[in-house]
Amino acid sequence: MSSTLLLVGTRKGLWTARSDDDRRTWHVEGPSFVMNAVYAVALDTRGGRTRLLVSADSEHWGPSVFRSDDLGASWQETPEGAGHFPADTGAALKRFWALAPAPEDQPDVVWAGSEPSALWRSEDRGETFELVRGLWDHPHREQWGAGFGGQAAHTVLPHPTDPARISVAMSTGGYYRSSDGGGSWEPANKGIKAYFFPDPWPEFGQCVHKVDFNRARPDQLWAQNHHGVYRSDDAGSTWISIAEGLPSDFGFPVVAHPRRPGAAYYFPLVADSERLPPDGKARVYRTVDEGATWEALTEGLPQQDFYGAVLRDAMCADDSDTTGVYVGTRTGSVFASRDEGDSWAVLARDLPDVLCVRAATVG
Amino acid sequence: MPVTVVLPGVLRPHAGGAHEVGVEGATVGEVLEALTTEHPALGRRLRDERGDLRRFVNVYVGDTDVRDAQGLDTPVPAGAQVVVLPSVAGG
């Protein structure tokens, strides 16, 4: 039987969890990269070669990208650093917030999103990255602002079948898309409210917290905004609210169901002014009808005195036939479901605050 | 001019395990540049790609914090000891 590997990035290092019995039990190891904040991880399983990528940054010593070709037994680092802003930009890399392997037909390409907001492209499976000038040189860039966590391109979505199409989401800045491989970019935020501006419906400047899609239906986008839950059916040209039925329209993550188009998961928090789960309950909300209705998933999740917020990359799905879903909290718990969210179990607890989780079938 | 750079324990793996590294340089900037050429993974932990000293990295020439002197232009006398220390930071 194959194994499932889960990477858990926290504010103080990386933990790995492995299951060899179809996700019934887990063996947790860690930490690696102690005292490094791990904002992004990727499990690159393209072409039958598994490579783990980790963005780890130290408050003292700066950012790095590490890679492992032996499932985390050993790690390598590009000695000169994986990404450098060119001298003419006057910028310095704070960290990578996103690591996104391209589709299978571009087996060596990995994209990254960074703080400050920028897109990067690697053509050697994440060993070195080059700045994508098209986005960096965009005339809107000077007007993109910083959210509480910093100004970052936190989401990178390479199109699953068309290598010319790629999109990013930025806080703040909004959702931008390119149809020429990253050379030129247009904002695509029509319908997404930015209540914190005098004009709440600007062309750009939205504080989009996360965007995701199902690879089989890449023009259907799901967004969790800084207040606002949205869906687009036209690759971001227009967005509609699907928040009706949720306890709140605030939150950070969204995960599109990887196998079932029209289904997605959210983890609402009360509000910008109260970033806690409503009613002290850990509830993942699932829709299977494109956001028309919502179901609170609670079995096995704490239902009283629970105060763990879930950050934008701290929820993910795996690639198993019966989808597993994983949630990490700022209170250091990781919950796992092996049945599409119907029921949950504690995978780990008392870790540092969880920044990101990613899972995949390996070996 | 020959200079000795003293490293904290956490950085020694990036200098082949050495506690001290001998390099040439007349200013702190030149010393760090020489250090980076010899040990790139060490050098970029001290300075970002703009060449700026990272916020929580402290560098001393003798007993003087270079931020209290001339920064990276601080002269380094021949035979001086340059000490790298992490500042107290983080939670």
Short mmCIF file of C-alpha atoms in Angstrom, two decimals:
data_model
loop_
_atom_site.label_atom_id
_atom_site.label_comp_id
_atom_site.label_asym_id
_atom_site.label_seq_id
_atom_site.Cartn_x
_atom_site.Cartn_y
_atom_site.Cartn_z
CA MET A 1 0.00 0.00 0.00
CA SER A 2 1.24 3.48 -0.76
CA SER A 3 1.93 6.02 1.96
CA THR A 4 0.60 9.48 2.60
CA LEU A 5 2.98 12.22 3.62
CA LEU A 6 1.84 15.40 5.33
CA LEU A 7 4.13 18.39 5.75
CA VAL A 8 3.27 20.75 8.59
CA GLY A 9 4.99 24.13 8.49
CA THR A 10 4.90 26.08 11.73
CA ARG A 11 6.29 29.34 13.02
CA LYS A 12 9.17 27.43 14.60
CA GLY A 13 9.95 24.62 12.22
CA LEU A 14 8.71 21.78 10.07
CA TRP A 15 7.02 18.58 11.17
CA THR A 16 6.31 15.61 8.93
CA ALA A 17 3.62 13.00 9.37
CA ARG A 18 3.50 9.75 7.48
CA SER A 19 0.76 7.16 7.27
CA ASP A 20 1.28 3.70 5.82
CA ASP A 21 -2.23 2.40 6.49
CA ASP A 22 -4.43 4.62 4.33
CA ARG A 23 -4.32 7.48 6.85
CA ARG A 24 -5.65 5.53 9.83
CA THR A 25 -2.55 6.10 11.93
CA TRP A 26 0.26 8.59 11.59
CA HIS A 27 3.89 8.76 12.60
CA VAL A 28 4.89 12.33 13.35
CA GLU A 29 8.50 13.50 13.27
CA GLY A 30 10.08 16.87 13.88
CA PRO A 31 11.03 19.52 14.14
CA SER A 32 13.33 20.31 11.26
CA PHE A 33 14.49 23.87 10.57
CA VAL A 34 14.08 24.76 14.22
CA MET A 35 13.19 28.41 14.85
CA ASN A 36 12.57 28.95 11.16
CA ALA A 37 9.11 30.04 10.09
CA VAL A 38 7.88 27.66 7.42
CA TYR A 39 5.35 29.63 5.41
CA ALA A 40 5.25 27.36 2.37
CA VAL A 41 5.86 23.74 1.51
CA ALA A 42 5.28 21.66 -1.61
CA LEU A 43 5.23 17.97 -2.37
CA ASP A 44 6.26 17.70 -5.99
CA THR A 45 5.30 14.23 -7.19
CA ARG A 46 5.44 14.91 -10.91
CA GLY A 47 6.88 12.21 -13.09
CA GLY A 48 7.10 9.73 -10.26
CA ARG A 49 9.93 11.70 -8.64
CA THR A 50 9.01 13.05 -5.24
CA ARG A 51 10.75 16.23 -4.19
CA LEU A 52 9.84 18.14 -1.05
CA LEU A 53 10.29 21.90 -1.07
CA VAL A 54 10.32 24.02 2.06
CA SER A 55 10.42 27.78 2.38
CA ALA A 56 12.06 28.44 5.75
CA ASP A 57 13.08 31.82 7.06
CA SER A 58 14.85 32.87 10.17
CA GLU A 59 14.28 36.22 11.83
CA HIS A 60 18.03 36.40 12.21
CA TRP A 61 19.44 34.78 9.11
CA GLY A 62 16.88 35.42 6.40
CA PRO A 63 15.00 33.21 3.93
CA SER A 64 15.96 29.94 2.28
CA VAL A 65 14.39 27.23 0.15
CA PHE A 66 15.34 23.68 1.02
CA ARG A 67 14.69 20.56 -1.03
CA SER A 68 14.68 16.87 -0.24
CA ASP A 69 14.62 13.99 -2.69
CA ASP A 70 14.47 11.34 0.05
CA LEU A 71 11.20 12.28 1.77
CA GLY A 72 12.88 14.52 4.31
CA ALA A 73 15.71 12.25 5.43
CA SER A 74 18.16 14.88 4.16
CA TRP A 75 17.81 18.45 2.91
CA GLN A 76 19.77 20.50 0.42
CA GLU A 77 19.94 24.23 0.05
CA THR A 78 21.13 26.32 -2.87
CA PRO A 79 24.28 27.84 -1.34
CA GLU A 80 23.81 31.25 -2.94
CA GLY A 81 20.12 31.26 -2.08
CA ALA A 82 17.16 30.20 -4.17
CA GLY A 83 15.85 33.65 -5.02
CA HIS A 84 17.36 37.11 -5.19
CA PHE A 85 15.75 40.34 -6.25
CA PRO A 86 17.82 41.89 -9.06
CA ALA A 87 19.86 44.90 -7.94
CA ASP A 88 17.81 47.40 -9.95
CA THR A 89 14.66 46.56 -7.97
CA GLY A 90 16.15 47.77 -4.72
CA ALA A 91 14.16 45.03 -3.00
CA ALA A 92 15.15 42.22 -0.68
CA LEU A 93 13.37 38.92 -0.32
CA LYS A 94 11.60 38.50 2.99
CA ARG A 95 10.27 35.02 2.32
CA PHE A 96 8.45 32.81 -0.14
CA TRP A 97 4.80 32.43 0.80
CA ALA A 98 3.88 29.99 -1.94
CA LEU A 99 5.60 27.14 -3.77
CA ALA A 100 3.58 25.80 -6.69
CA PRO A 101 4.86 23.08 -9.01
CA ALA A 102 3.65 23.55 -12.57
CA PRO A 103 1.54 20.86 -14.29
CA GLU A 104 3.02 17.53 -15.33
CA ASP A 105 3.94 18.68 -18.83
CA GLN A 106 6.41 21.22 -17.36
CA PRO A 107 8.14 18.82 -14.97
CA ASP A 108 10.98 21.14 -13.98
CA VAL A 109 8.98 24.33 -13.53
CA VAL A 110 8.07 25.51 -10.05
CA TRP A 111 6.45 28.86 -9.32
CA ALA A 112 6.81 30.83 -6.10
CA GLY A 113 5.07 33.82 -4.61
CA SER A 114 6.93 36.08 -2.21
CA GLU A 115 6.95 38.90 0.27
CA PRO A 116 7.29 41.59 -0.98
CA SER A 117 4.66 40.75 -3.57
CA ALA A 118 6.35 39.12 -6.52
CA LEU A 119 6.17 36.02 -8.67
CA TRP A 120 9.16 33.78 -9.27
CA ARG A 121 9.83 30.95 -11.71
CA SER A 122 12.18 28.02 -11.32
CA GLU A 123 13.18 25.80 -14.21
CA ASP A 124 15.23 23.39 -12.11
CA ARG A 125 12.57 22.02 -9.78
CA GLY A 126 13.00 24.66 -7.13
CA GLU A 127 16.77 24.94 -6.84
CA THR A 128 16.92 28.49 -8.23
CA PHE A 129 14.20 31.02 -8.97
CA GLU A 130 14.11 34.04 -11.27
CA LEU A 131 11.92 37.07 -10.68
CA VAL A 132 9.01 37.34 -13.14
CA ARG A 133 9.44 40.93 -14.28
CA GLY A 134 6.01 41.23 -15.83
CA LEU A 135 4.29 41.30 -12.46
CA TRP A 136 7.03 43.18 -10.64
CA ASP A 137 6.97 45.95 -13.25
CA HIS A 138 3.18 46.25 -13.20
CA PRO A 139 2.15 49.89 -12.78
CA HIS A 140 -0.24 48.95 -9.98
CA ARG A 141 2.53 47.58 -7.78
CA GLU A 142 3.22 50.83 -5.98
CA GLN A 143 -0.38 50.83 -4.81
CA TRP A 144 -0.46 47.31 -3.44
CA GLY A 145 -0.51 47.49 0.33
CA ALA A 146 0.51 45.32 3.22
CA GLY A 147 -1.88 43.30 5.29
CA PHE A 148 -1.14 42.44 8.89
CA GLY A 149 1.08 39.55 7.83
CA GLY A 150 3.09 41.60 5.35
CA GLN A 151 2.68 42.39 1.67
CA ALA A 152 2.79 39.14 -0.21
CA ALA A 153 1.83 37.19 -3.29
CA HIS A 154 0.61 34.28 -1.20
CA THR A 155 -1.20 32.27 -3.84
CA VAL A 156 0.08 31.10 -7.22
CA LEU A 157 -2.18 29.09 -9.51
CA PRO A 158 -0.59 27.79 -12.71
CA HIS A 159 -3.29 26.69 -15.15
CA PRO A 160 -3.44 22.89 -15.34
CA THR A 161 -3.52 22.65 -19.15
CA ASP A 162 -2.47 25.99 -20.63
CA PRO A 163 1.13 26.95 -19.73
CA ALA A 164 0.49 30.52 -20.85
CA ARG A 165 -2.08 31.08 -18.12
CA ILE A 166 -1.15 31.74 -14.53
CA SER A 167 -2.71 33.75 -11.74
CA VAL A 168 -1.70 35.13 -8.36
CA ALA A 169 -3.54 36.44 -5.33
CA MET A 170 -2.01 39.15 -3.18
CA SER A 171 -2.75 40.74 0.15
CA THR A 172 -3.39 43.44 -0.55
CA GLY A 173 -3.65 43.88 -4.26
CA GLY A 174 -6.19 41.28 -5.22
CA TYR A 175 -6.39 38.63 -7.88
CA TYR A 176 -4.32 39.08 -11.05
CA ARG A 177 -4.06 36.85 -14.09
CA SER A 178 -1.77 36.47 -17.05
CA SER A 179 -2.44 34.75 -20.37
CA ASP A 180 1.06 35.10 -21.77
CA GLY A 181 3.13 33.15 -19.30
CA GLY A 182 3.55 36.01 -16.86
CA GLY A 183 4.60 38.72 -19.29
CA SER A 184 1.54 40.90 -18.75
CA TRP A 185 -1.09 40.96 -16.04
CA GLU A 186 -4.59 42.23 -15.46
CA PRO A 187 -6.52 42.56 -12.22
CA ALA A 188 -9.64 40.40 -12.01
CA ASN A 189 -11.58 41.45 -8.95
CA LYS A 190 -14.97 42.57 -10.27
CA GLY A 191 -17.53 41.76 -7.63
CA ILE A 192 -15.08 41.44 -4.73
CA LYS A 193 -15.72 44.07 -2.12
CA ALA A 194 -12.96 46.07 -0.42
CA TYR A 195 -14.95 47.63 2.40
CA PHE A 196 -11.85 49.32 3.79
CA PHE A 197 -11.62 51.78 0.86
CA PRO A 198 -13.79 54.86 0.25
CA ASP A 199 -14.80 53.16 -3.01
CA PRO A 200 -15.50 49.61 -1.89
CA TRP A 201 -15.52 48.23 -5.45
CA PRO A 202 -12.08 49.14 -6.81
CA GLU A 203 -10.44 47.56 -9.84
CA PHE A 204 -7.71 46.24 -7.56
CA GLY A 205 -6.51 46.57 -3.99
CA GLN A 206 -8.70 43.84 -2.53
CA CYS A 207 -7.40 41.85 0.40
CA VAL A 208 -7.86 38.37 -1.00
CA HIS A 209 -6.80 35.81 1.59
CA LYS A 210 -6.83 32.68 -0.56
CA VAL A 211 -7.96 31.43 -3.96
CA ASP A 212 -8.16 27.84 -5.15
CA PHE A 213 -9.54 25.77 -8.00
CA ASN A 214 -10.24 22.22 -9.00
CA ARG A 215 -7.74 21.26 -11.67
CA ALA A 216 -10.49 19.66 -13.75
CA ARG A 217 -12.46 22.92 -13.75
CA PRO A 218 -9.82 25.65 -13.58
CA ASP A 219 -12.12 28.48 -14.64
CA GLN A 220 -14.18 27.99 -11.50
CA LEU A 221 -12.40 29.84 -8.71
CA TRP A 222 -13.10 29.90 -5.01
CA ALA A 223 -12.00 32.85 -2.89
CA GLN A 224 -11.84 33.69 0.77
CA ASN A 225 -11.54 37.43 1.06
CA HIS A 226 -10.93 39.75 4.01
CA HIS A 227 -14.65 39.58 4.63
CA GLY A 228 -16.31 37.96 1.67
CA VAL A 229 -16.61 34.44 0.31
CA TYR A 230 -16.80 34.30 -3.47
CA ARG A 231 -16.92 32.07 -6.51
CA SER A 232 -16.07 32.87 -10.09
CA ASP A 233 -17.15 30.75 -13.04
CA ASP A 234 -15.24 32.71 -15.65
CA ALA A 235 -11.63 32.57 -14.47
CA GLY A 236 -12.02 35.65 -12.32
CA SER A 237 -13.71 38.00 -14.78
CA THR A 238 -16.64 38.27 -12.38
CA TRP A 239 -17.17 37.06 -8.83
CA ILE A 240 -20.35 36.36 -6.91
CA SER A 241 -20.86 36.06 -3.18
CA ILE A 242 -21.53 32.58 -1.86
CA ALA A 243 -21.35 33.56 1.82
CA GLU A 244 -25.04 33.01 2.48
CA GLY A 245 -25.38 30.10 4.86
CA LEU A 246 -21.97 30.44 6.46
CA PRO A 247 -21.68 31.70 10.05
CA SER A 248 -19.29 34.41 8.87
CA ASP A 249 -17.74 35.65 5.65
CA PHE A 250 -14.35 36.15 7.31
CA GLY A 251 -11.56 33.62 7.32
CA PHE A 252 -8.31 32.73 5.64
CA PRO A 253 -8.19 29.38 3.83
CA VAL A 254 -10.22 27.85 1.05
CA VAL A 255 -9.59 24.46 -0.49
CA ALA A 256 -11.30 23.31 -3.66
CA HIS A 257 -12.17 19.64 -3.57
CA PRO A 258 -9.50 18.10 -5.78
CA ARG A 259 -11.74 15.42 -7.29
CA ARG A 260 -15.23 16.83 -7.13
CA PRO A 261 -15.76 20.05 -9.08
CA GLY A 262 -18.29 22.28 -7.39
CA ALA A 263 -17.17 21.29 -3.90
CA ALA A 264 -14.95 23.26 -1.53
CA TYR A 265 -13.97 23.72 2.11
CA TYR A 266 -13.76 26.87 4.22
CA PHE A 267 -12.95 27.59 7.86
CA PRO A 268 -14.84 30.74 8.92
CA LEU A 269 -13.76 33.03 11.75
CA VAL A 270 -16.06 35.51 13.45
CA ALA A 271 -14.77 38.72 11.90
CA ASP A 272 -11.76 40.89 11.19
CA SER A 273 -12.26 42.30 14.67
CA GLU A 274 -12.58 38.83 16.26
CA ARG A 275 -10.38 36.30 14.58
CA LEU A 276 -11.69 33.28 16.43
CA PRO A 277 -13.92 30.39 15.40
CA PRO A 278 -17.60 31.23 15.93
CA ASP A 279 -19.12 29.89 19.14
CA GLY A 280 -15.85 28.34 20.30
CA LYS A 281 -16.33 25.46 17.86
CA ALA A 282 -13.95 23.99 15.29
CA ARG A 283 -16.05 23.69 12.18
CA VAL A 284 -14.97 23.13 8.62
CA TYR A 285 -17.68 24.17 6.19
CA ARG A 286 -18.19 22.19 3.00
CA THR A 287 -20.26 22.89 -0.03
CA VAL A 288 -20.91 20.33 -2.75
CA ASP A 289 -23.24 22.51 -4.79
CA GLU A 290 -21.06 25.45 -5.76
CA GLY A 291 -21.78 27.36 -2.60
CA ALA A 292 -25.57 27.21 -2.73
CA THR A 293 -25.64 25.37 0.61
CA TRP A 294 -23.15 24.69 3.38
CA GLU A 295 -22.62 21.83 5.78
CA ALA A 296 -20.76 22.21 9.06
CA LEU A 297 -18.31 19.33 9.50
CA THR A 298 -17.86 18.71 13.20
CA GLU A 299 -17.49 14.99 13.94
CA GLY A 300 -14.23 14.53 15.79
CA LEU A 301 -13.49 18.27 15.97
CA PRO A 302 -13.58 20.17 19.31
CA GLN A 303 -17.01 21.66 19.83
CA GLN A 304 -16.45 23.77 22.89
CA ASP A 305 -13.84 26.23 24.12
CA PHE A 306 -11.94 26.04 20.85
CA TYR A 307 -10.00 29.15 19.87
CA GLY A 308 -7.65 28.00 17.14
CA ALA A 309 -7.76 30.14 14.02
CA VAL A 310 -6.70 28.54 10.75
CA LEU A 311 -4.35 30.52 8.52
CA ARG A 312 -4.55 30.78 4.74
CA ASP A 313 -2.30 27.82 3.91
CA ALA A 314 -3.11 25.71 6.95
CA MET A 315 -5.85 23.70 5.26
CA CYS A 316 -5.31 21.29 2.38
CA ALA A 317 -6.55 18.17 0.67
CA ASP A 318 -4.54 15.16 -0.41
CA ASP A 319 -4.64 13.30 -3.72
CA SER A 320 -6.13 10.01 -2.55
CA ASP A 321 -9.18 8.51 -4.26
CA THR A 322 -11.18 9.24 -1.13
CA THR A 323 -9.98 12.72 -0.40
CA GLY A 324 -8.26 13.44 2.87
CA VAL A 325 -8.55 16.93 4.34
CA TYR A 326 -6.13 18.47 6.85
CA VAL A 327 -6.43 21.50 9.10
CA GLY A 328 -3.70 23.07 11.23
CA THR A 329 -4.44 25.70 13.83
CA ARG A 330 -2.66 28.60 15.43
CA THR A 331 -2.97 26.69 18.68
CA GLY A 332 -0.75 23.94 17.30
CA SER A 333 -3.26 21.23 16.51
CA VAL A 334 -3.52 19.30 13.29
CA PHE A 335 -6.78 17.56 12.46
CA ALA A 336 -7.10 15.02 9.68
CA SER A 337 -10.04 13.54 7.86
CA ARG A 338 -9.73 10.49 5.62
CA ASP A 339 -13.33 10.63 4.43
CA GLU A 340 -13.66 14.00 2.71
CA GLY A 341 -14.33 15.82 5.95
CA ASP A 342 -17.16 13.67 7.26
CA SER A 343 -15.14 12.77 10.36
CA TRP A 344 -11.89 13.98 11.88
CA ALA A 345 -9.15 12.85 14.22
CA VAL A 346 -6.33 14.65 15.99
CA LEU A 347 -3.12 14.04 14.08
CA ALA A 348 -0.88 16.25 16.22
CA ARG A 349 -1.29 18.76 18.99
CA ASP A 350 0.71 21.32 20.96
CA LEU A 351 2.92 22.23 18.03
CA PRO A 352 3.86 25.86 17.42
CA ASP A 353 1.24 27.79 15.46
CA VAL A 354 0.67 26.08 12.14
CA LEU A 355 1.34 28.19 9.05
CA CYS A 356 0.84 25.64 6.29
CA VAL A 357 -0.02 22.02 5.57
CA ARG A 358 0.30 20.01 2.36
CA ALA A 359 -0.23 16.29 1.76
CA ALA A 360 0.27 13.80 -1.03
CA THR A 361 0.57 10.13 -1.77
CA VAL A 362 4.20 9.05 -1.92
CA GLY A 363 5.94 5.81 -2.80
CA MET B 1 44.64 43.01 5.50
CA PRO B 2 44.17 39.73 7.31
CA VAL B 3 41.19 39.68 9.64
CA THR B 4 39.66 37.00 11.80
CA VAL B 5 35.88 36.62 11.82
CA VAL B 6 34.41 34.85 14.85
CA LEU B 7 31.13 33.06 14.24
CA PRO B 8 28.33 32.02 16.58
CA GLY B 9 27.73 28.29 16.86
CA VAL B 10 24.57 28.33 14.79
CA LEU B 11 26.45 29.66 11.76
CA ARG B 12 29.48 27.41 11.92
CA PRO B 13 27.97 24.64 9.75
CA HIS B 14 27.92 27.19 6.93
CA ALA B 15 31.67 27.72 7.30
CA GLY B 16 32.67 24.09 7.29
CA GLY B 17 32.31 23.90 11.06
CA ALA B 18 34.91 26.58 11.72
CA HIS B 19 34.67 28.80 14.78
CA GLU B 20 36.88 31.41 13.17
CA VAL B 21 37.45 32.28 9.54
CA GLY B 22 40.41 34.25 8.23
CA VAL B 23 39.71 36.66 5.38
CA GLU B 24 41.08 39.87 3.89
CA GLY B 25 39.42 43.25 4.09
CA ALA B 26 39.91 46.86 5.17
CA THR B 27 36.29 47.59 6.04
CA VAL B 28 33.45 45.53 7.48
CA GLY B 29 31.82 45.51 4.05
CA GLU B 30 34.97 44.15 2.43
CA VAL B 31 35.33 41.54 5.15
CA LEU B 32 31.76 40.36 4.68
CA GLU B 33 32.17 40.33 0.91
CA ALA B 34 35.26 38.14 1.24
CA LEU B 35 33.40 35.91 3.64
CA THR B 36 30.51 35.62 1.18
CA THR B 37 32.83 34.69 -1.68
CA GLU B 38 34.34 31.92 0.41
CA HIS B 39 31.12 30.76 2.09
CA PRO B 40 28.06 31.96 0.15
CA ALA B 41 25.52 30.24 2.41
CA LEU B 42 27.08 32.05 5.36
CA GLY B 43 27.32 35.41 3.66
CA ARG B 44 23.69 35.66 2.71
CA ARG B 45 22.67 34.90 6.27
CA LEU B 46 24.45 38.07 7.33
CA ARG B 47 23.36 40.41 4.52
CA ASP B 48 20.41 40.53 2.13
CA GLU B 49 20.77 40.82 -1.63
CA ARG B 50 21.01 44.62 -1.34
CA GLY B 51 24.10 44.14 0.77
CA ASP B 52 22.39 45.41 3.91
CA LEU B 53 23.18 43.79 7.22
CA ARG B 54 20.17 41.76 8.32
CA ARG B 55 18.15 43.43 11.04
CA PHE B 56 18.97 41.02 13.85
CA VAL B 57 22.60 40.39 12.94
CA ASN B 58 25.14 42.31 14.98
CA VAL B 59 28.74 42.75 13.88
CA TYR B 60 31.46 44.02 16.17
CA VAL B 61 34.94 45.24 15.37
CA GLY B 62 36.66 44.63 18.64
CA ASP B 63 34.12 45.93 21.13
CA THR B 64 32.38 48.33 18.76
CA ASP B 65 28.99 47.56 17.23
CA VAL B 66 29.40 48.66 13.62
CA ARG B 67 25.92 50.20 13.72
CA ASP B 68 27.33 52.62 16.27
CA ALA B 69 30.27 53.36 13.98
CA GLN B 70 30.19 53.63 10.19
CA GLY B 71 28.19 50.54 9.42
CA LEU B 72 29.65 48.50 6.62
CA ASP B 73 32.19 51.27 6.01
CA THR B 74 33.63 50.80 9.48
CA PRO B 75 37.40 50.35 9.13
CA VAL B 76 38.90 47.06 10.24
CA PRO B 77 42.51 47.35 11.40
CA ALA B 78 44.90 44.63 10.33
CA GLY B 79 44.78 41.72 12.69
CA ALA B 80 41.46 42.85 14.19
CA GLN B 81 38.81 40.44 15.29
CA VAL B 82 35.34 40.80 13.75
CA VAL B 83 32.67 39.13 15.83
CA VAL B 84 29.25 38.13 14.48
CA LEU B 85 26.48 37.76 17.06
CA PRO B 86 22.73 37.27 16.73
CA SER B 87 20.81 39.97 18.56
CA VAL B 88 18.26 39.00 21.16
CA ALA B 89 15.03 38.78 19.21
CA GLY B 90 12.01 36.62 18.68
CA GLY B 91 9.37 34.97 20.79
#
